[in-house]
mmCIF file of C-alpha atoms in Angstrom:
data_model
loop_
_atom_site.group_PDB
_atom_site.id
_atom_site.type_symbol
_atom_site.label_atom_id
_atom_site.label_comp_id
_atom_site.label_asym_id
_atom_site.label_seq_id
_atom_site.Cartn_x
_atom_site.Cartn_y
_atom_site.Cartn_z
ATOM 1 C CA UNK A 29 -16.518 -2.117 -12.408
ATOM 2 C CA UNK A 30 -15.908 -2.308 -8.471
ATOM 3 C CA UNK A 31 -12.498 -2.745 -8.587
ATOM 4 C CA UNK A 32 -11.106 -4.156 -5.148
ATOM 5 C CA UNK A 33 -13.777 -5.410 -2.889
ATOM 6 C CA UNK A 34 -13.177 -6.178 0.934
ATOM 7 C CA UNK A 35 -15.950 -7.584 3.519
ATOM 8 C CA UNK A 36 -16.271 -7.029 6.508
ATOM 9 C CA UNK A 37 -15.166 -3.456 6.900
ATOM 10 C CA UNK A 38 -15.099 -4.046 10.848
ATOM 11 C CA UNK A 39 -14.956 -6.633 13.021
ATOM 12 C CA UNK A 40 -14.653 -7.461 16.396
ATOM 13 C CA UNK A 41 -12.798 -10.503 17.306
ATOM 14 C CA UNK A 42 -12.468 -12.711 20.905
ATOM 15 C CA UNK A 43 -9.251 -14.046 21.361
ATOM 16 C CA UNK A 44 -8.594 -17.670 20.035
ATOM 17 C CA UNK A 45 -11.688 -17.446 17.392
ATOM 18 C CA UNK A 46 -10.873 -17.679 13.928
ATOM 19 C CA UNK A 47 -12.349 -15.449 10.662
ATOM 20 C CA UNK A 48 -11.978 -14.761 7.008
ATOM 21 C CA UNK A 49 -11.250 -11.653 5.187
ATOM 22 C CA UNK A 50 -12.763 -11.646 2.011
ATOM 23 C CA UNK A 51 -11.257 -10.000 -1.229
ATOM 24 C CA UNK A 52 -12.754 -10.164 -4.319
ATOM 25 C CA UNK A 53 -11.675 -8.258 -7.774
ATOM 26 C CA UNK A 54 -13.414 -8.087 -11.244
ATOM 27 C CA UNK A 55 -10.555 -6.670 -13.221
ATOM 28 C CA UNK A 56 -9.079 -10.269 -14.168
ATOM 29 C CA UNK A 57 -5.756 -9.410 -12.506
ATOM 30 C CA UNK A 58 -3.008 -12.341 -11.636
ATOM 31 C CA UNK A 59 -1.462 -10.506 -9.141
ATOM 32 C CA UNK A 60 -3.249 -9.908 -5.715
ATOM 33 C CA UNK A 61 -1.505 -8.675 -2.056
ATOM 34 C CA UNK A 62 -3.033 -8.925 1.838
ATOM 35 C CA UNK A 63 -1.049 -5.962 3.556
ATOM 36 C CA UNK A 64 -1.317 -5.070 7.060
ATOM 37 C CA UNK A 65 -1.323 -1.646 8.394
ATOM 38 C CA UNK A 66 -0.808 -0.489 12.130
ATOM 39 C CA UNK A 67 -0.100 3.156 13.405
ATOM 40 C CA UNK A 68 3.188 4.410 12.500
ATOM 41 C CA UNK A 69 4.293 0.852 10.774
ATOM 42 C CA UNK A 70 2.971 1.156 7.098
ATOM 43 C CA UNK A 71 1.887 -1.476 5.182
ATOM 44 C CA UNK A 72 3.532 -4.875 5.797
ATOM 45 C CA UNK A 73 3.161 -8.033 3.563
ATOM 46 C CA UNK A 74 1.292 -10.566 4.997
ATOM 47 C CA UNK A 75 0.901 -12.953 1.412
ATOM 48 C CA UNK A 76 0.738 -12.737 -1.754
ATOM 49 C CA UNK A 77 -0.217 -14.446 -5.177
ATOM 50 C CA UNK A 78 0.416 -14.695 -8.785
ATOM 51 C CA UNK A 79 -2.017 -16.443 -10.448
ATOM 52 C CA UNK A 80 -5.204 -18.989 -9.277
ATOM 53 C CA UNK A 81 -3.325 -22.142 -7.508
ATOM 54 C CA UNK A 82 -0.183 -20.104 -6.374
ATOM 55 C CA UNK A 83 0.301 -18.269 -3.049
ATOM 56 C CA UNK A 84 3.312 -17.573 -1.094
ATOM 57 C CA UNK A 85 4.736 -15.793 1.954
ATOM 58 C CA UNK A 86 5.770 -12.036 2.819
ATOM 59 C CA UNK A 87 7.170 -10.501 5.682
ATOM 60 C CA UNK A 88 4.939 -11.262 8.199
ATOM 61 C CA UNK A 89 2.988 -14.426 7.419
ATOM 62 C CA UNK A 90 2.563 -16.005 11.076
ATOM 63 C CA UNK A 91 -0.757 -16.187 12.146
ATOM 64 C CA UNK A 92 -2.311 -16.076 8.711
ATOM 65 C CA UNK A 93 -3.296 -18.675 5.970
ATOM 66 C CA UNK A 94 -4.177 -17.934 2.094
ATOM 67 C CA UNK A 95 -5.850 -19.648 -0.289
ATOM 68 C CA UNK A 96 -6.122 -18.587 -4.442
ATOM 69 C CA UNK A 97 -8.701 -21.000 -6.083
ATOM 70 C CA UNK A 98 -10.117 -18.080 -8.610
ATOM 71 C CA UNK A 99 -8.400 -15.365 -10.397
ATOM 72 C CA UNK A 100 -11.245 -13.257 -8.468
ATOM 73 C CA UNK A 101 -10.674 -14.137 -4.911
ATOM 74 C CA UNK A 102 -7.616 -14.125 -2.813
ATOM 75 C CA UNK A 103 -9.227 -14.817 1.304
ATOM 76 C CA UNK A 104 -7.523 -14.143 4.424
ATOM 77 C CA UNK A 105 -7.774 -16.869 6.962
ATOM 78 C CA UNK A 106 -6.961 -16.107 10.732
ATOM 79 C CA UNK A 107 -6.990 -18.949 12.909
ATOM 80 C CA UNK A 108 -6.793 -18.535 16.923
ATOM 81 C CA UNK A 109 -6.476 -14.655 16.618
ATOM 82 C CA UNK A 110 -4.498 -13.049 18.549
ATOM 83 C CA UNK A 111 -4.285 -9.758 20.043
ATOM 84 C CA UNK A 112 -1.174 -8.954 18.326
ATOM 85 C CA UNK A 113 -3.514 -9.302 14.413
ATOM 86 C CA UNK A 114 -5.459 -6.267 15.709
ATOM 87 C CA UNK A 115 -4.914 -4.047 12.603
ATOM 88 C CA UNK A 116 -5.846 -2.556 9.595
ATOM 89 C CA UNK A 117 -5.897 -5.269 6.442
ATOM 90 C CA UNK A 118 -6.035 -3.953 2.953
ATOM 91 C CA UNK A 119 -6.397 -6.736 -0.054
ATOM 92 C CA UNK A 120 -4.945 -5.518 -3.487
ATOM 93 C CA UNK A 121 -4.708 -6.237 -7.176
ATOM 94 C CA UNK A 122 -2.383 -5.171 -9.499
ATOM 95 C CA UNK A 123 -1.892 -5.870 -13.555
ATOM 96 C CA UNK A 124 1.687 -6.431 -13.492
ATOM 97 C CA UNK A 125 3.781 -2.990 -14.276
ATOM 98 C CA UNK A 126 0.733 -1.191 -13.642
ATOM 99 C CA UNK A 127 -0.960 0.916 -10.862
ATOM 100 C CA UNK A 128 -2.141 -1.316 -8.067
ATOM 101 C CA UNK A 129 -5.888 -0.968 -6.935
ATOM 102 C CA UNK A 130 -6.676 -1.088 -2.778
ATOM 103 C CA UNK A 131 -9.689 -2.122 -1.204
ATOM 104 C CA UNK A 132 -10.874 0.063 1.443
ATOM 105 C CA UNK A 133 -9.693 -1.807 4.144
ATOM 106 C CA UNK A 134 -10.638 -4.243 7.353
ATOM 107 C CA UNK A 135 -10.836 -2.890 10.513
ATOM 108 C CA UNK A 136 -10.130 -5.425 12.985
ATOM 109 C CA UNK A 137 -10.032 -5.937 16.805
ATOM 110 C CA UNK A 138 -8.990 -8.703 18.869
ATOM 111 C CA UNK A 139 -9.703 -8.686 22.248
ATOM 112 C CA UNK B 22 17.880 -6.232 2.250
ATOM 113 C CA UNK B 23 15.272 -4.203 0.230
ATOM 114 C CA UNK B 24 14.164 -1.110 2.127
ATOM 115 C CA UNK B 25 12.270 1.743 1.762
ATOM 116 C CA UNK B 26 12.587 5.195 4.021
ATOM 117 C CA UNK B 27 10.345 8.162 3.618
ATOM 118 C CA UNK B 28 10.946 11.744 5.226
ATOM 119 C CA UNK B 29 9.625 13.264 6.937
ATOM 120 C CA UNK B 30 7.246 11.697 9.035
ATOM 121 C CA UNK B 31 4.782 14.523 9.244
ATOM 122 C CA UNK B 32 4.873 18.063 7.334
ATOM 123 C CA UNK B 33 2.410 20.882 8.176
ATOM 124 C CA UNK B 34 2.504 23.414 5.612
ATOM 125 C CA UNK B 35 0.484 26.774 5.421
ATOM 126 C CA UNK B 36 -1.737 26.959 1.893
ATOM 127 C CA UNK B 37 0.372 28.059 -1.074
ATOM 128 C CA UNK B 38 3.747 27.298 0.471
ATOM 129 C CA UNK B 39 5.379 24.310 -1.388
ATOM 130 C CA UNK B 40 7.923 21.563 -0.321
ATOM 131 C CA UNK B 41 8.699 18.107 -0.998
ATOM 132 C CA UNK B 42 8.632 14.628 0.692
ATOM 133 C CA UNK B 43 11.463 12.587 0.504
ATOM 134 C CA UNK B 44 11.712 8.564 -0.432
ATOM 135 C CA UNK B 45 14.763 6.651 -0.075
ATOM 136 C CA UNK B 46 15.365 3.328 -1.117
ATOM 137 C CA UNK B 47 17.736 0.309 -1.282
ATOM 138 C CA UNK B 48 16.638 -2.303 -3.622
ATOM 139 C CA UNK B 49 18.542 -4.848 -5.591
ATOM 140 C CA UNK B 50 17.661 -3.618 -8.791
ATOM 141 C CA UNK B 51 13.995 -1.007 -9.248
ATOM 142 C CA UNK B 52 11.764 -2.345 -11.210
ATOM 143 C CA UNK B 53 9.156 0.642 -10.463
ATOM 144 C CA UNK B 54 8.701 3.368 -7.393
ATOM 145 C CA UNK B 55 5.310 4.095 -6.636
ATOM 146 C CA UNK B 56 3.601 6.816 -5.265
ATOM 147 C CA UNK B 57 0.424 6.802 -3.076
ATOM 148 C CA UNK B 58 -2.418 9.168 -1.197
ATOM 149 C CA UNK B 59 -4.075 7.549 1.496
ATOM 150 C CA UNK B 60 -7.197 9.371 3.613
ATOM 151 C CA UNK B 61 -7.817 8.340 7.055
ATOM 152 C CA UNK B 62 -10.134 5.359 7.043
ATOM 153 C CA UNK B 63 -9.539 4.770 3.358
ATOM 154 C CA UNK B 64 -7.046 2.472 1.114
ATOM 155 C CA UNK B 65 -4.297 3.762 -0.554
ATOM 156 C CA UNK B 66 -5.157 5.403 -3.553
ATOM 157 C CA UNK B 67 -2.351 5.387 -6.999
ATOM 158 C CA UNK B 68 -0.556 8.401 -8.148
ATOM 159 C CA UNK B 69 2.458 7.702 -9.755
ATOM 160 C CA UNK B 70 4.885 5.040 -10.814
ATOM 161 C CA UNK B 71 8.388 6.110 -11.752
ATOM 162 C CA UNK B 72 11.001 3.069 -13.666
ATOM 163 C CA UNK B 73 14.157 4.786 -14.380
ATOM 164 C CA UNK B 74 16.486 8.065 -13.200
ATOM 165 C CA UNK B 75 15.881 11.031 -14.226
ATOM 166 C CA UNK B 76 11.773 10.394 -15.126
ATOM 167 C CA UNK B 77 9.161 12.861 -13.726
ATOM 168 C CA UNK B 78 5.945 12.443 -13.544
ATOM 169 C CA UNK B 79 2.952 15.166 -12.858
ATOM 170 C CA UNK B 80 -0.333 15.199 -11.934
ATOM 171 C CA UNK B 81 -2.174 18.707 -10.801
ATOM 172 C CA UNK B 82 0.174 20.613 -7.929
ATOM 173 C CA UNK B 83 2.181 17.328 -7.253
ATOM 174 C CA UNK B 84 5.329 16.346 -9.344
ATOM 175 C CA UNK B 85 7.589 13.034 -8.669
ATOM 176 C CA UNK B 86 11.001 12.670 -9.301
ATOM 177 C CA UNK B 87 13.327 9.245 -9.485
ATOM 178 C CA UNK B 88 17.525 8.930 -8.921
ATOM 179 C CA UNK B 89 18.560 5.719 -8.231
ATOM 180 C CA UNK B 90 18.734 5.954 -4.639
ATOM 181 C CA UNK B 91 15.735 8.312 -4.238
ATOM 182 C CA UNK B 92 12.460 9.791 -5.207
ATOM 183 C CA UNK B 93 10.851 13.438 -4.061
ATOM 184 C CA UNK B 94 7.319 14.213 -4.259
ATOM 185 C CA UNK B 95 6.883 17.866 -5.128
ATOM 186 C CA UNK B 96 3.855 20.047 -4.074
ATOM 187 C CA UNK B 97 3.621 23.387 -5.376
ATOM 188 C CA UNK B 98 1.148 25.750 -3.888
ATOM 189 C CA UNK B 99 -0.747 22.964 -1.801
ATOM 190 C CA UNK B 100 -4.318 23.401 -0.693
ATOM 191 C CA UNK B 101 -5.985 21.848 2.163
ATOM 192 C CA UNK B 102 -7.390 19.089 0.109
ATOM 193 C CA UNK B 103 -3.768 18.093 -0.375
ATOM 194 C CA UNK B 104 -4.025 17.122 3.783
ATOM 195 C CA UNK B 105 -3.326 13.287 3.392
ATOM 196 C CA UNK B 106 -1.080 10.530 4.208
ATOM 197 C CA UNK B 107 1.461 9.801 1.179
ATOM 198 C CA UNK B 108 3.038 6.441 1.298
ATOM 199 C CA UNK B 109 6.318 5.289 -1.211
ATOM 200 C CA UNK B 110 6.668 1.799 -2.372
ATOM 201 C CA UNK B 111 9.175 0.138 -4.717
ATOM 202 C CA UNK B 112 9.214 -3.242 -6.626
ATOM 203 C CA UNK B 113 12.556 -4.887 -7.003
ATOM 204 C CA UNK B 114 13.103 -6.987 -10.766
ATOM 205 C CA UNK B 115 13.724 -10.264 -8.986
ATOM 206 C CA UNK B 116 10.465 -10.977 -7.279
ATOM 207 C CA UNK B 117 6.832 -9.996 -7.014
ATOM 208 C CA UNK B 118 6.857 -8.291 -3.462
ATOM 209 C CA UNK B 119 6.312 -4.431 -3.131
ATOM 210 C CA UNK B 120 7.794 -2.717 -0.048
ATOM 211 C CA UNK B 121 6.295 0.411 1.444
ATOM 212 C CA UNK B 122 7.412 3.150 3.782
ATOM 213 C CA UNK B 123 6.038 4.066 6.776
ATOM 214 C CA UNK B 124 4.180 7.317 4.914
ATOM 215 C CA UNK B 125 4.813 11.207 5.491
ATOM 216 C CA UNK B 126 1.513 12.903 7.104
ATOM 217 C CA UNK B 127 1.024 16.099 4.838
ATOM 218 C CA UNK B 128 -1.393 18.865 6.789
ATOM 219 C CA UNK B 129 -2.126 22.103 4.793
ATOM 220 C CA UNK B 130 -3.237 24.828 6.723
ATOM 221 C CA UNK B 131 -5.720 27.239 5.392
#
């Protein structure tokens, strides 16, 4: 049981290219979260979903795109990056009313 | 708006001597608080989830506590291992977003 997978762990990023974040989970949970986490900021809600098919928006959602086609994976899409997305991303899954499980994170620059 | 505060931002404590961490929020209607430890370089990692006032929760030297327009994080006699960042989140009943605070940096010195 992995729990909450994220690839890459780091990446470095020229400005205007585009990437995906992967997140995958194997404990059949509905609900899964991107977060993004800068110095001093905590963790701020980038998207969200609640089932395969079904994604929406959190706080800061510019910048970013989502897709949910399996209950297993929940990518992050960043098209023309942008200094500004150099951050910390964590993916996570939760059961609903239970704990929710982080990946380890994804380290990325943009420069 | 939903918010959440924690206090304060960093704590340095000397081994043994115990305090708490403070987590205030404003949320239209808790469905859960939830307490996290989070290592440098590392995701956050789940300790507690509190639903109503007056619950505790415990787990080894830390204890939680919920009123409904905070939560405190106890640590009794905290050892160095205890040196982490501690973030507070809370889920409001009308939606499916969880809002964090910006964390309280715990260092225990030996």
């Amino acid at each position: 049981n992995a729990g909450v997978t994220q690839t890459p762990k780091f990446r470095i990023l020229k400005i205007g290219q585009s990437m995906t974040l992967q997140c995958a989970q194997d404990m059949n949970h509905n609900y899964m979260y991107w977060y993004r986490q800068d110095p001093g900021m905590g963790l701020k809600l980038i998207y969200y979903s609640v089932g395969a098919g079904i994604t929406d928006k959190g706080e800061v959602p510019n910048g970013y795109n989502v897709s949910r086609s399996t209950t297993e994976d929940f990518p992050l899409r960043l098209e023309l990056a942008a200094p500004s997305q150099t951050s910390v991303y964590f993916c996570a899954s939760i059961d609903m009313n239970t704990e929710a499980f982080f990946g380890q994170g994804t380290r990325l620059t943009v420069v | 708006e939903d918010q959440v505060t924690q206090s304060p931002e960093a704590l340095r404590l000397q081994e043994g001597e115990s305090s708490s961490l403070n987590c205030s929020y404003t949320v239209s209607g808790l469905r859960g608080l939830f307490w996290y430890r989070q290592d440098p370089g590392k995701g956050p990692e789940f300790l507690f989830t509190l639903y109503s006032a007056g619950e505790e929760k415990e787990k080894e030297r830390l204890k939680a506590t919920l009123t409904k327009k905070e939560s405190f994080l106890h640590i009794t006699a905290p050892k160095p291992e205890d040196s982490a960042t501690y973030l507070c989140a809370v889920q409001a009943r009308t939606g499916n977003q969880f809002y964090f605070g910006t964390g309280t940096s715990l260092t225990v010195i030996p």
